[in-house]
């Protein structure tokens, strides 16, 4: 049984919520369940906005033809398939979710896992399909899968020029939109360009909680003037020293666990804004939905 929630004191945590993916949680929650989870997460941190990092498809691995399977049909049949690197679905898998979020005060970043697909085509198709939603506040790129040829292959790092170009493209649809770039390795992200970007760390495989906190804050310090988010709650990669996953140490933290981790991160973080995102793989273990 979860302990009663004790709201955190006002902090720099401005957004709190979940990561959604096509492969991370089974069965896939209904719109009301997702909204409940995000509102519970936001309730841990006063005045934070309930938010989703919402995957709108997933990567398809095929060497240098790796690309993105989009969870919606080809908008107006306008887009070519970028030599097979962009594949559209027969039905829209996410419209009912985003429509519900519009009515609930929830905000959403629409995220891609691009492979070698043309990023600008992905941005354009995404906002042609979902740009009418008031919940949509921006676009996200999981850089771990940028020009990655296989599940265990390395990605290409994001240059300053690419980051600036992508951000300008996103903002051409709405100047208030934000672009986030996500990776567990700060050196895969633009070395000097900062713009209006948000940076997300999704590292996992730590020996203990202190190691986790140190790594996350080291990442945040690379981008001291920008908002950062921490995507947490993994139970997959085993640490080389302990042979255990992160769940071994995070499940022993004081409950509610997301609140404990968010508070500790925010207290150590000098960035102007912080976001806490619980990954969907273990969401039902920490949030009653």
Tab-separated table of C-alpha atoms in Angstrom:
chain	number	residue	atom	x	y	z
A	1	UNK	CA	0.000	0.000	0.000
A	2	UNK	CA	1.337	3.428	-0.949
A	3	UNK	CA	1.985	5.972	1.782
A	4	UNK	CA	-0.145	9.141	1.767
A	5	UNK	CA	1.263	11.733	-0.600
A	6	UNK	CA	3.053	14.615	1.069
A	7	UNK	CA	3.255	17.425	-1.504
A	8	UNK	CA	6.748	18.745	-2.065
A	9	UNK	CA	7.535	22.323	-1.222
A	10	UNK	CA	7.468	24.628	-4.270
A	11	UNK	CA	10.420	23.754	-6.432
A	12	UNK	CA	11.937	24.082	-9.855
A	13	UNK	CA	10.069	20.941	-10.949
A	14	UNK	CA	7.733	22.462	-13.531
A	15	UNK	CA	6.560	19.286	-15.251
A	16	UNK	CA	5.996	15.723	-14.124
A	17	UNK	CA	4.482	12.762	-15.870
A	18	UNK	CA	5.121	9.685	-17.965
A	19	UNK	CA	6.834	8.274	-21.025
A	20	UNK	CA	4.547	6.370	-23.374
A	21	UNK	CA	5.793	4.003	-26.060
A	22	UNK	CA	4.364	1.367	-28.363
A	23	UNK	CA	6.348	-1.352	-26.575
A	24	UNK	CA	6.683	-0.290	-22.939
A	25	UNK	CA	3.489	-1.175	-21.074
A	26	UNK	CA	1.022	-4.034	-21.526
A	27	UNK	CA	-1.906	-3.757	-21.677
A	28	UNK	CA	-1.729	-0.241	-23.063
A	29	UNK	CA	-3.691	2.078	-20.728
A	30	UNK	CA	-6.848	3.854	-21.812
A	31	UNK	CA	-6.820	7.675	-22.148
A	32	UNK	CA	-8.379	8.106	-18.698
A	33	UNK	CA	-5.735	5.863	-17.135
A	34	UNK	CA	-2.875	7.762	-18.737
A	35	UNK	CA	-4.400	11.050	-17.573
A	36	UNK	CA	-4.779	9.693	-14.037
A	37	UNK	CA	-1.127	8.622	-13.963
A	38	UNK	CA	0.080	12.016	-15.168
A	39	UNK	CA	-2.064	13.890	-12.671
A	40	UNK	CA	-0.804	11.710	-9.823
A	41	UNK	CA	2.769	12.393	-10.905
A	42	UNK	CA	2.118	16.136	-11.125
A	43	UNK	CA	0.455	16.039	-7.707
A	44	UNK	CA	3.760	15.090	-6.141
A	45	UNK	CA	5.175	18.503	-7.078
A	46	UNK	CA	3.021	21.618	-6.475
A	47	UNK	CA	2.326	23.770	-9.528
A	48	UNK	CA	3.898	21.286	-11.928
A	49	UNK	CA	2.175	20.506	-15.223
A	50	UNK	CA	1.088	16.928	-15.995
A	51	UNK	CA	3.063	15.936	-19.050
A	52	UNK	CA	3.730	13.054	-21.422
A	53	UNK	CA	6.736	12.190	-23.517
A	54	UNK	CA	4.528	10.465	-26.069
A	55	UNK	CA	6.109	8.130	-28.587
A	56	UNK	CA	4.169	8.296	-31.858
A	57	UNK	CA	5.673	5.112	-33.251
A	58	UNK	CA	8.926	3.213	-33.041
A	59	UNK	CA	12.147	2.593	-34.897
A	60	UNK	CA	12.427	-0.112	-37.557
A	61	UNK	CA	15.955	-1.514	-37.837
A	62	UNK	CA	17.328	-2.186	-41.316
A	63	UNK	CA	20.939	-1.028	-41.467
A	64	UNK	CA	21.239	2.349	-43.156
A	65	UNK	CA	17.581	2.019	-44.162
A	66	UNK	CA	16.499	1.997	-40.514
A	67	UNK	CA	13.561	4.329	-40.069
A	68	UNK	CA	10.342	5.106	-38.248
A	69	UNK	CA	7.005	3.305	-38.119
A	70	UNK	CA	4.500	6.089	-37.463
A	71	UNK	CA	1.367	5.337	-35.464
A	72	UNK	CA	-0.925	7.168	-37.867
A	73	UNK	CA	-1.844	7.139	-41.588
A	74	UNK	CA	-0.036	9.188	-44.211
A	75	UNK	CA	-1.585	12.691	-43.802
A	76	UNK	CA	-3.523	13.417	-47.015
A	77	UNK	CA	-1.293	10.804	-48.682
A	78	UNK	CA	1.174	13.656	-49.044
A	79	UNK	CA	4.412	12.065	-47.916
A	80	UNK	CA	6.713	9.733	-49.750
A	81	UNK	CA	8.274	6.989	-47.669
A	82	UNK	CA	11.820	8.398	-47.713
A	83	UNK	CA	13.050	5.266	-49.507
A	84	UNK	CA	11.190	3.046	-47.062
A	85	UNK	CA	12.481	4.811	-43.959
A	86	UNK	CA	9.069	6.237	-43.030
A	87	UNK	CA	6.164	3.826	-42.788
A	88	UNK	CA	2.650	4.897	-41.934
A	89	UNK	CA	-0.100	2.913	-40.216
A	90	UNK	CA	-3.526	2.082	-41.605
A	91	UNK	CA	-5.246	3.585	-38.557
A	92	UNK	CA	-4.503	6.426	-36.167
A	93	UNK	CA	-3.424	4.844	-32.894
A	94	UNK	CA	-3.153	8.040	-30.848
A	95	UNK	CA	-5.888	10.479	-31.873
A	96	UNK	CA	-8.296	9.425	-29.112
A	97	UNK	CA	-5.569	9.865	-26.499
A	98	UNK	CA	-4.529	13.328	-27.618
A	99	UNK	CA	-8.156	14.434	-27.944
A	100	UNK	CA	-8.802	13.380	-24.360
A	101	UNK	CA	-5.635	15.083	-23.126
A	102	UNK	CA	-6.828	18.323	-24.781
A	103	UNK	CA	-9.727	18.370	-22.325
A	104	UNK	CA	-7.633	17.541	-19.255
A	105	UNK	CA	-4.965	20.243	-19.128
A	106	UNK	CA	-2.280	17.704	-19.999
A	107	UNK	CA	0.685	18.667	-22.172
A	108	UNK	CA	2.457	16.371	-24.611
A	109	UNK	CA	5.757	16.192	-26.450
A	110	UNK	CA	5.446	14.077	-29.606
A	111	UNK	CA	8.557	11.895	-29.818
A	112	UNK	CA	10.211	9.972	-32.650
A	113	UNK	CA	12.906	7.284	-32.885
A	114	UNK	CA	14.157	8.275	-36.328
A	115	UNK	CA	16.841	5.880	-37.498
A	116	UNK	CA	17.905	7.272	-40.867
A	117	UNK	CA	14.517	8.839	-41.632
A	118	UNK	CA	14.551	12.497	-42.633
A	119	UNK	CA	13.930	14.437	-39.409
A	120	UNK	CA	12.242	17.346	-41.176
A	121	UNK	CA	9.804	14.998	-42.907
A	122	UNK	CA	9.006	13.412	-39.536
A	123	UNK	CA	8.397	16.826	-37.977
A	124	UNK	CA	6.171	17.928	-40.838
A	125	UNK	CA	4.093	14.737	-40.915
A	126	UNK	CA	3.700	14.800	-37.125
A	127	UNK	CA	2.359	18.338	-36.952
A	128	UNK	CA	0.200	17.881	-40.034
A	129	UNK	CA	-1.472	15.022	-38.172
A	130	UNK	CA	-1.481	16.325	-34.603
A	131	UNK	CA	-0.701	20.046	-34.722
A	132	UNK	CA	-4.356	20.946	-34.084
A	133	UNK	CA	-4.210	19.509	-30.561
A	134	UNK	CA	-3.927	22.027	-27.730
A	135	UNK	CA	-2.121	19.419	-25.620
A	136	UNK	CA	0.809	19.324	-28.067
A	137	UNK	CA	3.610	21.608	-26.889
A	138	UNK	CA	6.522	20.342	-28.911
A	139	UNK	CA	8.538	17.616	-30.557
A	140	UNK	CA	11.151	15.211	-29.248
A	141	UNK	CA	13.962	13.160	-30.751
A	142	UNK	CA	15.389	10.106	-29.019
A	143	UNK	CA	18.951	10.605	-30.195
A	144	UNK	CA	19.954	7.083	-29.160
A	145	UNK	CA	18.169	5.978	-32.338
A	146	UNK	CA	19.359	8.782	-34.648
A	147	UNK	CA	21.087	7.108	-37.607
A	148	UNK	CA	21.378	3.868	-35.658
A	149	UNK	CA	21.568	0.728	-37.801
A	150	UNK	CA	20.552	-1.906	-35.233
A	151	UNK	CA	19.329	-2.310	-31.664
A	152	UNK	CA	22.866	-2.458	-30.257
A	153	UNK	CA	24.468	-0.101	-32.797
A	154	UNK	CA	25.810	3.337	-32.027
A	155	UNK	CA	23.962	6.479	-33.076
A	156	UNK	CA	25.360	9.553	-34.755
A	157	UNK	CA	25.838	12.504	-32.374
A	158	UNK	CA	23.843	15.697	-32.914
A	159	UNK	CA	25.898	18.626	-34.161
A	160	UNK	CA	25.206	22.249	-33.280
A	161	UNK	CA	24.090	22.867	-36.854
A	162	UNK	CA	21.584	20.010	-36.814
A	163	UNK	CA	20.134	21.007	-33.439
A	164	UNK	CA	19.633	24.600	-34.573
A	165	UNK	CA	18.069	23.520	-37.864
A	166	UNK	CA	15.689	21.055	-36.192
A	167	UNK	CA	14.645	23.583	-33.570
A	168	UNK	CA	13.950	26.239	-36.193
A	169	UNK	CA	11.867	23.720	-38.131
A	170	UNK	CA	9.784	22.829	-35.058
A	171	UNK	CA	9.209	26.484	-34.192
A	172	UNK	CA	8.146	27.260	-37.761
A	173	UNK	CA	4.891	25.418	-36.942
A	174	UNK	CA	4.372	27.282	-33.679
A	175	UNK	CA	6.927	29.644	-32.089
A	176	UNK	CA	5.865	28.382	-28.662
A	177	UNK	CA	6.733	24.771	-29.462
A	178	UNK	CA	9.791	23.307	-27.772
A	179	UNK	CA	12.211	20.685	-29.045
A	180	UNK	CA	13.746	18.148	-26.710
A	181	UNK	CA	16.779	15.996	-27.402
A	182	UNK	CA	17.163	12.819	-25.348
A	183	UNK	CA	20.166	10.606	-24.681
A	184	UNK	CA	21.929	8.925	-21.777
A	185	UNK	CA	25.302	10.332	-22.945
A	186	UNK	CA	25.716	14.114	-22.840
A	187	UNK	CA	28.425	13.945	-25.499
A	188	UNK	CA	25.899	12.724	-28.073
A	189	UNK	CA	24.050	16.046	-27.802
A	190	UNK	CA	25.045	19.395	-29.360
A	191	UNK	CA	28.366	20.596	-27.926
A	192	UNK	CA	27.573	24.326	-27.722
A	193	UNK	CA	24.185	25.162	-29.278
A	194	UNK	CA	21.546	25.585	-26.588
A	195	UNK	CA	18.775	27.751	-28.079
A	196	UNK	CA	15.423	27.013	-26.452
A	197	UNK	CA	16.146	23.288	-26.195
A	198	UNK	CA	15.153	20.862	-23.456
A	199	UNK	CA	17.581	18.046	-22.683
A	200	UNK	CA	16.439	14.669	-21.332
A	201	UNK	CA	18.575	11.991	-19.698
A	202	UNK	CA	17.341	8.373	-19.720
A	203	UNK	CA	20.384	6.624	-18.235
A	204	UNK	CA	20.004	3.282	-16.476
A	205	UNK	CA	22.084	0.429	-15.084
A	206	UNK	CA	23.416	2.052	-11.892
A	207	UNK	CA	24.962	0.207	-8.960
A	208	UNK	CA	23.150	2.363	-6.410
A	209	UNK	CA	21.080	5.490	-5.871
A	210	UNK	CA	24.088	7.751	-5.291
A	211	UNK	CA	25.560	6.702	-8.622
A	212	UNK	CA	22.256	7.488	-10.310
A	213	UNK	CA	22.024	10.952	-8.739
A	214	UNK	CA	25.637	11.804	-9.566
A	215	UNK	CA	25.240	10.799	-13.210
A	216	UNK	CA	21.997	12.715	-13.646
A	217	UNK	CA	23.379	15.904	-12.116
A	218	UNK	CA	26.571	15.653	-14.166
A	219	UNK	CA	24.355	15.514	-17.262
A	220	UNK	CA	22.288	18.498	-16.103
A	221	UNK	CA	25.434	20.536	-15.447
A	222	UNK	CA	26.336	20.210	-19.121
A	223	UNK	CA	23.284	22.372	-19.929
A	224	UNK	CA	23.097	24.739	-16.922
A	225	UNK	CA	20.857	27.411	-18.469
A	226	UNK	CA	18.386	25.058	-20.160
A	227	UNK	CA	15.502	23.013	-18.772
A	228	UNK	CA	16.318	19.354	-18.192
A	229	UNK	CA	14.140	16.308	-17.650
A	230	UNK	CA	14.982	12.961	-16.119
A	231	UNK	CA	13.336	9.827	-17.524
A	232	UNK	CA	13.498	7.343	-14.669
A	233	UNK	CA	12.134	4.063	-13.303
A	234	UNK	CA	13.940	1.497	-15.444
A	235	UNK	CA	14.171	-2.218	-14.713
A	236	UNK	CA	16.088	-3.588	-17.690
A	237	UNK	CA	19.854	-3.044	-17.876
A	238	UNK	CA	21.905	-4.888	-15.252
A	239	UNK	CA	24.781	-3.059	-13.618
A	240	UNK	CA	28.160	-4.641	-14.401
A	241	UNK	CA	29.232	-4.646	-10.742
A	242	UNK	CA	26.066	-5.757	-8.970
A	243	UNK	CA	24.329	-7.770	-11.687
A	244	UNK	CA	21.092	-6.039	-10.681
A	245	UNK	CA	18.840	-3.541	-12.436
A	246	UNK	CA	17.931	-0.090	-11.142
A	247	UNK	CA	14.740	-1.427	-9.626
A	248	UNK	CA	16.832	-3.173	-6.954
A	249	UNK	CA	17.638	0.188	-5.362
A	250	UNK	CA	14.742	2.428	-6.402
A	251	UNK	CA	12.050	0.100	-5.048
A	252	UNK	CA	13.632	0.498	-1.589
A	253	UNK	CA	13.311	4.301	-1.561
A	254	UNK	CA	10.661	6.058	0.551
A	255	UNK	CA	7.241	6.080	-1.092
A	256	UNK	CA	5.924	7.661	-3.217
A	257	UNK	CA	9.110	6.725	-5.057
A	258	UNK	CA	8.762	9.238	-7.947
A	259	UNK	CA	8.390	12.052	-5.433
A	260	UNK	CA	11.488	10.987	-3.495
A	261	UNK	CA	13.599	10.775	-6.640
A	262	UNK	CA	12.251	14.023	-8.064
A	263	UNK	CA	12.917	15.946	-4.859
A	264	UNK	CA	16.465	14.624	-4.596
A	265	UNK	CA	17.225	15.481	-8.217
A	266	UNK	CA	15.753	18.979	-7.956
A	267	UNK	CA	17.666	19.752	-4.754
A	268	UNK	CA	20.965	18.928	-6.453
A	269	UNK	CA	20.159	20.527	-9.796
A	270	UNK	CA	21.061	24.129	-10.682
A	271	UNK	CA	19.038	24.269	-13.904
A	272	UNK	CA	16.162	26.766	-14.053
A	273	UNK	CA	13.523	24.093	-14.697
A	274	UNK	CA	13.368	20.366	-14.059
A	275	UNK	CA	10.985	17.675	-15.280
A	276	UNK	CA	10.437	14.172	-13.878
A	277	UNK	CA	9.222	11.487	-16.292
A	278	UNK	CA	8.470	7.928	-15.157
A	279	UNK	CA	9.081	5.360	-17.874
A	280	UNK	CA	6.103	3.246	-18.911
A	281	UNK	CA	7.781	-0.147	-18.372
A	282	UNK	CA	7.255	0.032	-14.594
A	283	UNK	CA	4.543	2.682	-14.351
A	284	UNK	CA	1.933	0.409	-12.781
A	285	UNK	CA	4.397	-0.505	-10.022
A	286	UNK	CA	4.556	3.061	-8.683
A	287	UNK	CA	1.316	4.732	-9.799
A	288	UNK	CA	-2.135	3.170	-9.249
A	289	UNK	CA	-3.848	3.311	-12.644
